[in-house]
Short mmCIF file of C-alpha atoms in Angstrom, two decimals:
data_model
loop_
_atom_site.label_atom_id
_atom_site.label_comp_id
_atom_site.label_asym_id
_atom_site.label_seq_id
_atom_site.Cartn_x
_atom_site.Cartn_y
_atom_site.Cartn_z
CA UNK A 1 87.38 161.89 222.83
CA UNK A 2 90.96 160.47 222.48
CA UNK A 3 92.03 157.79 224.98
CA UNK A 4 95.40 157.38 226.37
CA UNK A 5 97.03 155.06 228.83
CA UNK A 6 97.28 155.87 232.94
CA UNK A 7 100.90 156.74 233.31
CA UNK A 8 100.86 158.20 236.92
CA UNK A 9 98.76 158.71 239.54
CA UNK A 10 98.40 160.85 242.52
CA UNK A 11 97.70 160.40 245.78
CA UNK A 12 95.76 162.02 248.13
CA UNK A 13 93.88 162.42 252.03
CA UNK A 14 91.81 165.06 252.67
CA UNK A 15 91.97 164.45 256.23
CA UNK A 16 92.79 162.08 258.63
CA UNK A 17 89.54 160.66 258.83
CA UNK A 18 88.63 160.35 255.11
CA UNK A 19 89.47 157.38 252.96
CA UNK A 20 92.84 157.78 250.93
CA UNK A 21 91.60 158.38 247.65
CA UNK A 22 93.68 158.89 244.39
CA UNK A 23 93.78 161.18 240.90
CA UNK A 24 93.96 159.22 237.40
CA UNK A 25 95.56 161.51 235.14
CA UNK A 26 95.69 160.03 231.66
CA UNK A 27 97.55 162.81 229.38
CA UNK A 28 100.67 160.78 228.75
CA UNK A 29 103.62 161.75 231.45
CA UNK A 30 102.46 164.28 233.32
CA UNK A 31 99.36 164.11 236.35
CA UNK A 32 96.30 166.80 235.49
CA UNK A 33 96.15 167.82 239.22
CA UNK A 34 98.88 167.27 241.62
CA UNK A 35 97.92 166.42 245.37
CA UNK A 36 101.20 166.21 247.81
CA UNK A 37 101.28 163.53 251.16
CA UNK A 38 102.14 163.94 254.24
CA UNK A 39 105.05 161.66 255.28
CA UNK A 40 104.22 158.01 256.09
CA UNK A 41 101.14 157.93 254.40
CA UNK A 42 99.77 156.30 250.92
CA UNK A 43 97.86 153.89 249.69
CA UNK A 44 97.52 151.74 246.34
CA UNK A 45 94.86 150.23 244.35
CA UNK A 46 94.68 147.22 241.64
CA UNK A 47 96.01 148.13 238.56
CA UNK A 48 93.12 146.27 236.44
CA UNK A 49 90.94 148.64 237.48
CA UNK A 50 92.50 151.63 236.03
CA UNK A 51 93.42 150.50 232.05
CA UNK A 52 92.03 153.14 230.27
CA UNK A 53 90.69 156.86 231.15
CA UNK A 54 89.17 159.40 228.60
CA UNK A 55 91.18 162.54 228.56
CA UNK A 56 91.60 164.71 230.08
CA UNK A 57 89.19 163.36 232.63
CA UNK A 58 90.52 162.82 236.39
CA UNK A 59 88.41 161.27 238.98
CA UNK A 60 88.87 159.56 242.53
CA UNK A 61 87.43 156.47 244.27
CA UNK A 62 88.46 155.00 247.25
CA UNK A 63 91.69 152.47 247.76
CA UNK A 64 91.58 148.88 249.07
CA UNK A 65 94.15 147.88 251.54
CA UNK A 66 97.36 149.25 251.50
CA UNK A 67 100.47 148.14 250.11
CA UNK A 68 98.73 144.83 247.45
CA UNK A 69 102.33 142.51 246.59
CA UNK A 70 101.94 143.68 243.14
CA UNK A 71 102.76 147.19 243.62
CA UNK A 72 105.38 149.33 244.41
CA UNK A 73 105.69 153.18 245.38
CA UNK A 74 107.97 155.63 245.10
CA UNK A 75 108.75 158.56 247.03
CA UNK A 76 109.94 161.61 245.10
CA UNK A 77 110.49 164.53 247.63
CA UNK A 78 110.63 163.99 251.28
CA UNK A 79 109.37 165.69 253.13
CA UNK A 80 106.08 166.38 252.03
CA UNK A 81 106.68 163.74 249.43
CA UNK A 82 105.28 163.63 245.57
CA UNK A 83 104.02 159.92 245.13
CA UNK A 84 103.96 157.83 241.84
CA UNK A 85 102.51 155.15 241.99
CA UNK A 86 104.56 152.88 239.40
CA UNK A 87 103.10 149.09 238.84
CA UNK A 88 105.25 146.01 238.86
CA UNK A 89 103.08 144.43 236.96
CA UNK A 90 102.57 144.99 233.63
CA UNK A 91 105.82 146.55 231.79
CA UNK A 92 103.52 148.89 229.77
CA UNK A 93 103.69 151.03 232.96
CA UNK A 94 106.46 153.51 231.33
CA UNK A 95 105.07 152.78 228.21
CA UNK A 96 105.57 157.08 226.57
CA UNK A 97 108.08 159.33 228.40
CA UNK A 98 110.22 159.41 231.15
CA UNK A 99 112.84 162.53 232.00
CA UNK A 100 115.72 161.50 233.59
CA UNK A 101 119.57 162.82 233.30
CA UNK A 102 121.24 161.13 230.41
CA UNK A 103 123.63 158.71 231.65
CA UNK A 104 124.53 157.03 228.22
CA UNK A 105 126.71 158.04 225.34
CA UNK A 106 124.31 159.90 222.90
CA UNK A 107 124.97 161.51 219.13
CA UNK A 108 122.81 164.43 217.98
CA UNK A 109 120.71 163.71 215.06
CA UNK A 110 122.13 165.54 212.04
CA UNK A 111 118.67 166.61 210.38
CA UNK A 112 116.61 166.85 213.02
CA UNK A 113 118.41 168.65 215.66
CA UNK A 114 117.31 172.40 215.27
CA UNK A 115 119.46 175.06 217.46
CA UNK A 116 115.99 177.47 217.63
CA UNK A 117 114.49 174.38 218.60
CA UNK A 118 113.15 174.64 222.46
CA UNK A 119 112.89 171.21 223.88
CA UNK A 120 115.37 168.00 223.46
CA UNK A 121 114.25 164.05 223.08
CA UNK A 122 116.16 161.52 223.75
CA UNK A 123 115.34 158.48 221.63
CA UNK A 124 117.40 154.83 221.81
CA UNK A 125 120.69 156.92 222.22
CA UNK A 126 119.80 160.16 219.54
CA UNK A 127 119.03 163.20 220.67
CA UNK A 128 116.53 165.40 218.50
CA UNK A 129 116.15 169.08 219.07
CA UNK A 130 112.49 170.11 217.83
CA UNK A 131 109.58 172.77 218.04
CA UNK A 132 106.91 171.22 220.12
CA UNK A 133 104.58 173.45 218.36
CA UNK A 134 104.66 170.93 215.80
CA UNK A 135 104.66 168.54 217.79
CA UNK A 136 101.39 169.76 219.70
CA UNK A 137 99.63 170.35 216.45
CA UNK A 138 100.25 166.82 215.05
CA UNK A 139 99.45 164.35 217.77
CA UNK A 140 97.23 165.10 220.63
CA UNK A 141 99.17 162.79 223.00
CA UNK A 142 101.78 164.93 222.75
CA UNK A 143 99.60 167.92 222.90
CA UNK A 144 98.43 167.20 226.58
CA UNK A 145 102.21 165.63 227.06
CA UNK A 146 103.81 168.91 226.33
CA UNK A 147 101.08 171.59 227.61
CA UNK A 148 102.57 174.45 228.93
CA UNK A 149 99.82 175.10 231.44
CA UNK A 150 100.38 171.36 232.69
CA UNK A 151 102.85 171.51 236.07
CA UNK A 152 106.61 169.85 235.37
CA UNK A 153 106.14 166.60 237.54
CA UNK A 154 109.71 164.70 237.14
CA UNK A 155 112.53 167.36 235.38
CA UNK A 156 111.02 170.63 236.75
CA UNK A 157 111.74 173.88 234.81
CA UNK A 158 115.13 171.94 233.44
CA UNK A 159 112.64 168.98 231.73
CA UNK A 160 113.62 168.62 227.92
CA UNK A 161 115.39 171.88 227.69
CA UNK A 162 119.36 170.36 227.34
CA UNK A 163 121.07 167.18 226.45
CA UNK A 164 121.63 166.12 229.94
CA UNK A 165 117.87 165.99 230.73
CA UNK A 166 115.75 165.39 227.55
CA UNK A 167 112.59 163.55 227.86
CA UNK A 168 113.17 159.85 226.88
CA UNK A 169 110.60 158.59 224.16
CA UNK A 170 111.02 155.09 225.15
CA UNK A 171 109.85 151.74 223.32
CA UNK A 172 110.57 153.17 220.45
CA UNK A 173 113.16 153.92 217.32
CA UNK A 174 114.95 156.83 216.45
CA UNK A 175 114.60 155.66 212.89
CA UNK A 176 110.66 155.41 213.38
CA UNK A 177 110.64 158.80 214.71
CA UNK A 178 113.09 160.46 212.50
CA UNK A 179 110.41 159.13 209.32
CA UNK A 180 107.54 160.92 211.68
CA UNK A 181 109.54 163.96 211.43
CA UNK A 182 110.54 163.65 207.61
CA UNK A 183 106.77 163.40 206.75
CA UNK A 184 106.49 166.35 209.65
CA UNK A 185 108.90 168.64 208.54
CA UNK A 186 109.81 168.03 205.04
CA UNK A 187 107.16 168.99 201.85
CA UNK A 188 106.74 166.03 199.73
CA UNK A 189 107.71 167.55 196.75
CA UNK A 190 111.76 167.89 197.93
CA UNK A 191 111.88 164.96 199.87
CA UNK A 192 113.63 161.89 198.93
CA UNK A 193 110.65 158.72 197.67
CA UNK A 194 109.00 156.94 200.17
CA UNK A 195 109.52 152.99 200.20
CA UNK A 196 107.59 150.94 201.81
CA UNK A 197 110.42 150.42 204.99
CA UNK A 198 110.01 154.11 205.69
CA UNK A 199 106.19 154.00 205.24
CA UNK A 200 106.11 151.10 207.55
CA UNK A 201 108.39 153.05 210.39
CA UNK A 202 105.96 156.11 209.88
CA UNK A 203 103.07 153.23 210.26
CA UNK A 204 104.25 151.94 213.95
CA UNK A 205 105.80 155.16 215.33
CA UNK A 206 102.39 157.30 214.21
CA UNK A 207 99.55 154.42 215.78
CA UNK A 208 102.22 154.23 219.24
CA UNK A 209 102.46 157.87 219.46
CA UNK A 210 98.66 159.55 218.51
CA UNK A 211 99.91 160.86 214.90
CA UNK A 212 96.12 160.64 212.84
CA UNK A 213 97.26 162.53 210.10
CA UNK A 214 100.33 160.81 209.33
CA UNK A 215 98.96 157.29 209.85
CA UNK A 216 96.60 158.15 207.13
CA UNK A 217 99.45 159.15 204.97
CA UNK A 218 101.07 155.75 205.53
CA UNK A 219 98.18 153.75 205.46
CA UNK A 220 97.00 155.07 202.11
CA UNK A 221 100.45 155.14 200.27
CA UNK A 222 100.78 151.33 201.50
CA UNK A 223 97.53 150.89 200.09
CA UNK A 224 98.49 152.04 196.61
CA UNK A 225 99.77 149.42 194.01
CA UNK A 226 103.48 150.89 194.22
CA UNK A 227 103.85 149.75 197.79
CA UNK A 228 101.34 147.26 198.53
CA UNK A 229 103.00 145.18 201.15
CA UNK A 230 103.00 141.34 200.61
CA UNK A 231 99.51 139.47 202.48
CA UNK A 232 102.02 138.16 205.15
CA UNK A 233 103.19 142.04 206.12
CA UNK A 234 99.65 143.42 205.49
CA UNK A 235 98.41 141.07 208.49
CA UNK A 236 101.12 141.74 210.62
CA UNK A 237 100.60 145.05 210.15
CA UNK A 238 96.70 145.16 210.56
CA UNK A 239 97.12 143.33 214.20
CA UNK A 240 100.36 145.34 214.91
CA UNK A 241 98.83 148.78 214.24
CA UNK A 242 94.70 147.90 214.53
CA UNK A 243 94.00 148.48 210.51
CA UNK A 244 90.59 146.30 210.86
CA UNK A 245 90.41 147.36 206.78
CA UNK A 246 93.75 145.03 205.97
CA UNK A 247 92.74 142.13 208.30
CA UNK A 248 90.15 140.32 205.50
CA UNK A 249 92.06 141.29 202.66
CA UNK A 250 95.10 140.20 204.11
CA UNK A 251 94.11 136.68 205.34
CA UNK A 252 92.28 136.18 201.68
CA UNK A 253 95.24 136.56 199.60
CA UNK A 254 97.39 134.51 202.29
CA UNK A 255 94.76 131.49 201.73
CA UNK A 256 94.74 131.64 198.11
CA UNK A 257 98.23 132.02 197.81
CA UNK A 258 101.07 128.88 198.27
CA UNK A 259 102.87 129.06 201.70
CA UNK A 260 105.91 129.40 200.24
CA UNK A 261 105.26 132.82 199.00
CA UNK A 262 105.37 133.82 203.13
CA UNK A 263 108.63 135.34 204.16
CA UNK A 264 110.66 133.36 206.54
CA UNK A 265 111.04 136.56 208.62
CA UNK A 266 107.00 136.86 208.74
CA UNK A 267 106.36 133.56 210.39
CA UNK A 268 107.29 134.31 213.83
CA UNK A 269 105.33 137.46 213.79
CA UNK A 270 102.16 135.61 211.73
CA UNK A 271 102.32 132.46 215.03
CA UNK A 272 101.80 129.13 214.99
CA UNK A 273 98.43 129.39 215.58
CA UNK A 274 97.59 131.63 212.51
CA UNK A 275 99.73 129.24 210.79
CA UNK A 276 98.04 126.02 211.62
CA UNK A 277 94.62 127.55 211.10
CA UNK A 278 95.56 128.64 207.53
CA UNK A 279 96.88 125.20 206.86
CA UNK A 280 93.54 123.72 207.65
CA UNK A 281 92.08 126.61 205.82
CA UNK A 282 94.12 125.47 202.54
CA UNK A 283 93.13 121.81 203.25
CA UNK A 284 89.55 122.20 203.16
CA UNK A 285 89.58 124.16 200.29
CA UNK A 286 92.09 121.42 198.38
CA UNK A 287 89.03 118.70 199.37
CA UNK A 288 86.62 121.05 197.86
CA UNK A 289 87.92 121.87 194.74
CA UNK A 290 89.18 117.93 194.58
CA UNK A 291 85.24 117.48 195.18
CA UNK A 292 84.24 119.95 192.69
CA UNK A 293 86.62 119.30 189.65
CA UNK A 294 86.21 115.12 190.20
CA UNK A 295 83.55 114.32 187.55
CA UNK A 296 82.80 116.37 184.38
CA UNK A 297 79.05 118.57 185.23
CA UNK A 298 76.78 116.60 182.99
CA UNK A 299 75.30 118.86 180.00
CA UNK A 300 71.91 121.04 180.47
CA UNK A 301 70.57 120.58 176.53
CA UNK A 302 68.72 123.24 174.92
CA UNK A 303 65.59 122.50 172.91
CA UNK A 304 67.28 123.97 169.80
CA UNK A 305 70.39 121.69 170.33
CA UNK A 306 71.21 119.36 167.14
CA UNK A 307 74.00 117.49 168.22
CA UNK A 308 74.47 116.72 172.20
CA UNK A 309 77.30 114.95 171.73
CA UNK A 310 79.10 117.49 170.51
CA UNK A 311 78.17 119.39 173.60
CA UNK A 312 79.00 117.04 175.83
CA UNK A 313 82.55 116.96 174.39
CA UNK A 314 82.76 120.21 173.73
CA UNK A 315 82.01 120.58 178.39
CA UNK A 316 84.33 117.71 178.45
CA UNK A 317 87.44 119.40 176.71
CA UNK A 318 86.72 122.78 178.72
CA UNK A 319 86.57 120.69 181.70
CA UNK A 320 90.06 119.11 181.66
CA UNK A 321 91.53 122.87 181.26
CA UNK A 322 89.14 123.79 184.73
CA UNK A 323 90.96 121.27 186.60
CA UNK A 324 94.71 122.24 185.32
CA UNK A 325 93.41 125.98 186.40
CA UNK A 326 92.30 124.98 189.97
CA UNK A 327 95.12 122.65 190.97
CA UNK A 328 97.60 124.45 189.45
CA UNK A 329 99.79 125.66 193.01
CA UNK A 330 101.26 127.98 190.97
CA UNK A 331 98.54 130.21 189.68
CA UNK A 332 96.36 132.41 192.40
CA UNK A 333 92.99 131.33 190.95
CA UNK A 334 90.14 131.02 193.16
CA UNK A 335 87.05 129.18 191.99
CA UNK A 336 85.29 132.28 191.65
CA UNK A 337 88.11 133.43 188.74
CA UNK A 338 87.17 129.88 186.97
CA UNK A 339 83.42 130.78 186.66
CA UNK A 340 84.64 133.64 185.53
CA UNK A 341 86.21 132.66 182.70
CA UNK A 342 83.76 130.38 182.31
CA UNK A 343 81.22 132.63 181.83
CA UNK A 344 83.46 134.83 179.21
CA UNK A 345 84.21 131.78 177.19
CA UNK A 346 87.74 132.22 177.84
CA UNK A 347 88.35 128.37 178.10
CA UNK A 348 88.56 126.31 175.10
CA UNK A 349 85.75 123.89 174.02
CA UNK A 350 82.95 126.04 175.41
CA UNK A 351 82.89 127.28 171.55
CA UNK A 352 81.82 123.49 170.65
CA UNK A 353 78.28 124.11 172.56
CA UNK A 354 75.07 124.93 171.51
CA UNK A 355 74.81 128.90 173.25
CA UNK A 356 71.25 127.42 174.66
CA UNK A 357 73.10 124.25 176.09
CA UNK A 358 76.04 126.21 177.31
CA UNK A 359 74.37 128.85 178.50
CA UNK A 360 71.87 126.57 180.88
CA UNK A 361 74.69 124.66 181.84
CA UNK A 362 76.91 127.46 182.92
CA UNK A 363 73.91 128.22 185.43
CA UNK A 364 74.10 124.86 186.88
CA UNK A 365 77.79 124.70 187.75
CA UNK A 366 77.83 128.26 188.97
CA UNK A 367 76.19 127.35 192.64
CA UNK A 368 78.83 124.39 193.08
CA UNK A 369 82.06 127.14 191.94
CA UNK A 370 80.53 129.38 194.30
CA UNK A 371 80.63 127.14 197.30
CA UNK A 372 84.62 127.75 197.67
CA UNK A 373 83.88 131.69 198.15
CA UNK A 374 81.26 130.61 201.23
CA UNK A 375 84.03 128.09 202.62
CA UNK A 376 86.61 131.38 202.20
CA UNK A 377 84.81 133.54 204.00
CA UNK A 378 84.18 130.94 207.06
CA UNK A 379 88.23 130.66 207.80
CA UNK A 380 88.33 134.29 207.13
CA UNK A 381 86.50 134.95 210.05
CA UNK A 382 88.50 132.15 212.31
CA UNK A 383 91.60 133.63 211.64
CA UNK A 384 90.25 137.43 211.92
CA UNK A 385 89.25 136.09 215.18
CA UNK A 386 93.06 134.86 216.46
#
């Protein structure tokens, strides 16, 4: 079952002599069940309690002491009066929707504003005129947000149905929501090419906002060679958006690749911590490969070898061309790619050795190559873990 955020809550006494209790309602702006106080009474409750609720699940409990420092109420209605109970603490509060009469200078949004269109949204300062039939069918936030059965808590009957009272999409862009409604309304086939900007909007507007089906259209198109975002952005984007899929990946091709290759504008949203660790990360792979690479692997000699010095310089030769590929900054190469080569007999000298001889002594350095994957793997996981 979906999960959404508590946006409002309810409050309620059955009778004078019963506890207050009060309603969670978690389908995105409006309460699931309305209960209505008499004046001068109310109660609140501590906000940690109440993160999360299935939908569209309501249940009661009863309060602690009225009126906790970190909480404020608000009387809509007097008398009897409709109570919300908003938190001061944390800002996520009015995290979805809000309806109130437009009080700024807005534009109408020259696509996306549809005269047969029933309900108005006010985003930053556009105002989009859409089918919420769409809307409903696309996102189930916005299914239990705009259910017709649901009562009309804050604009009554008026609530998204002009320009002076649309419901406010709020921390969010109209430019993320007008590529929502471009992969919404428009067939692929007409519309202009995606880039990866516009597949990125479509990315933060569609994990915000309950969109499935069009966060699987982003993430896969970002996925594809045409658009693959840089490691910096794919990690940015995993934590931004929760893409567990991108986080290993990601931090891989940042470790193997020089830190100049990050964009100065991903740094700040990467963190000094990820930062630091990844420096350490490149550090103790630098010592490893300096470790590895140091001394030339002595030669494993086959009993049909005829001529081990030739071998041995033949390993020697190939060996000096190992170290230009591992400590070259330049060139992504992990030690795994070396053996790999290795074991093609892509690197010059190997064709000096005995096939017995090189063969055994490929098998000997392979363990000691292989030890930079293990040490990989470990800083993976520390900076999964930030």
């Amino acid at each position: 079952m979906a999960t959404a955020h508590v946006h409002m809550l309810s409050l309620s006494r059955d009778d004078a002599s019963s506890p207050p209790r009060h309603t969670l309602a978690a389908n995105g702006a409006r309460v699931v069940r309305e209960h209505f106080l008499t004046p001068r009474s109310g109660a609140v409750g501590p906000w940690y309690m109440l993160p999360q609720v299935a939908v569209p699940t309501t249940f009661s409990f009863s309060l602690p002491p009225l009126l906790q420092p970190t909480y404020a109420l608000f009387f809509v209605g007097w008398p009897p009066c409709r109570v919300l109970l908003r938190a001061t603490h944390p800002a996520s509060f009015d995290k979805f929707l809000s309806v109130t009469p437009s009080q700024r200078e807005t534009t109408r949004h020259p696509v996306y504003y549809f005269k047969d269109g029933p309900i108005v949204f006010l985003v930053e300062s556009t105002l989009f005129r859409l089918h919420p039939c769409l809307l409903r069918i696309r996102s189930p936030l916005f299914c239990l947000m705009l259910d017709p059965m649901a009562p009309d808590i804050l604009g009554g009957n008026k609530e998204g149905k002009s320009d002076d009272t649309p419901i406010e999409i709020i921390q969010a862009s109209a430019r993320d929501f007008e590529c929502v409604l471009r992969w919404m309304y428009t067939p692929e086939s007409v519309g202009a090419p995606w880039c990866q900007d516009t597949l990125t909007a479509v990315l933060r507007f569609a994990e915000k906002y309950d969109f499935p089906d069009a966060l699987a259209f982003a993430k896969s198109r970002l996925e594809t060679d045409t658009f693959q975002p840089v490691p910096s952005l794919c990690l940015i984007l995993a934590r931004h958006h929760t893409i567990p899929d991108w986080v290993c990946p990601a931090i891989r091709d940042l470790i193997r690749s020089p830190v100049s290759a990050i964009p100065p504008d991903h740094i700040i949203d990467l963190g000094v911590h990820t930062l630091h660790t990844l420096a350490l990360a490149k550090e103790a792979i630098a010592r490893l490969r300096t470790s590895l690479t140091s001394h030339i692997p002595s030669v494993t000699h086959g009993i049909r070898c005829v001529d081990t010095k030739l071998c041995q310089r033949g390993l020697a030769f190939c060996w000096t061309q190992v170290n230009v590929l591992v400590h070259n900054t330049g060139v992504s190469l992990t030690a795994s790619d070396v053996m790999a080569k290795l074991d093609e007999g892509a690197i010059s000298g190997l064709e000096l050795m005995n096939p017995d001889c090189l063969r055994a002594t490929l098998n000997e350095i392979r363990p000691l190559l292989n030890q930079e994957e293990i040490v990989t793997m470990e800083w993976v996981e520390k900076l999964a873990q930030i």
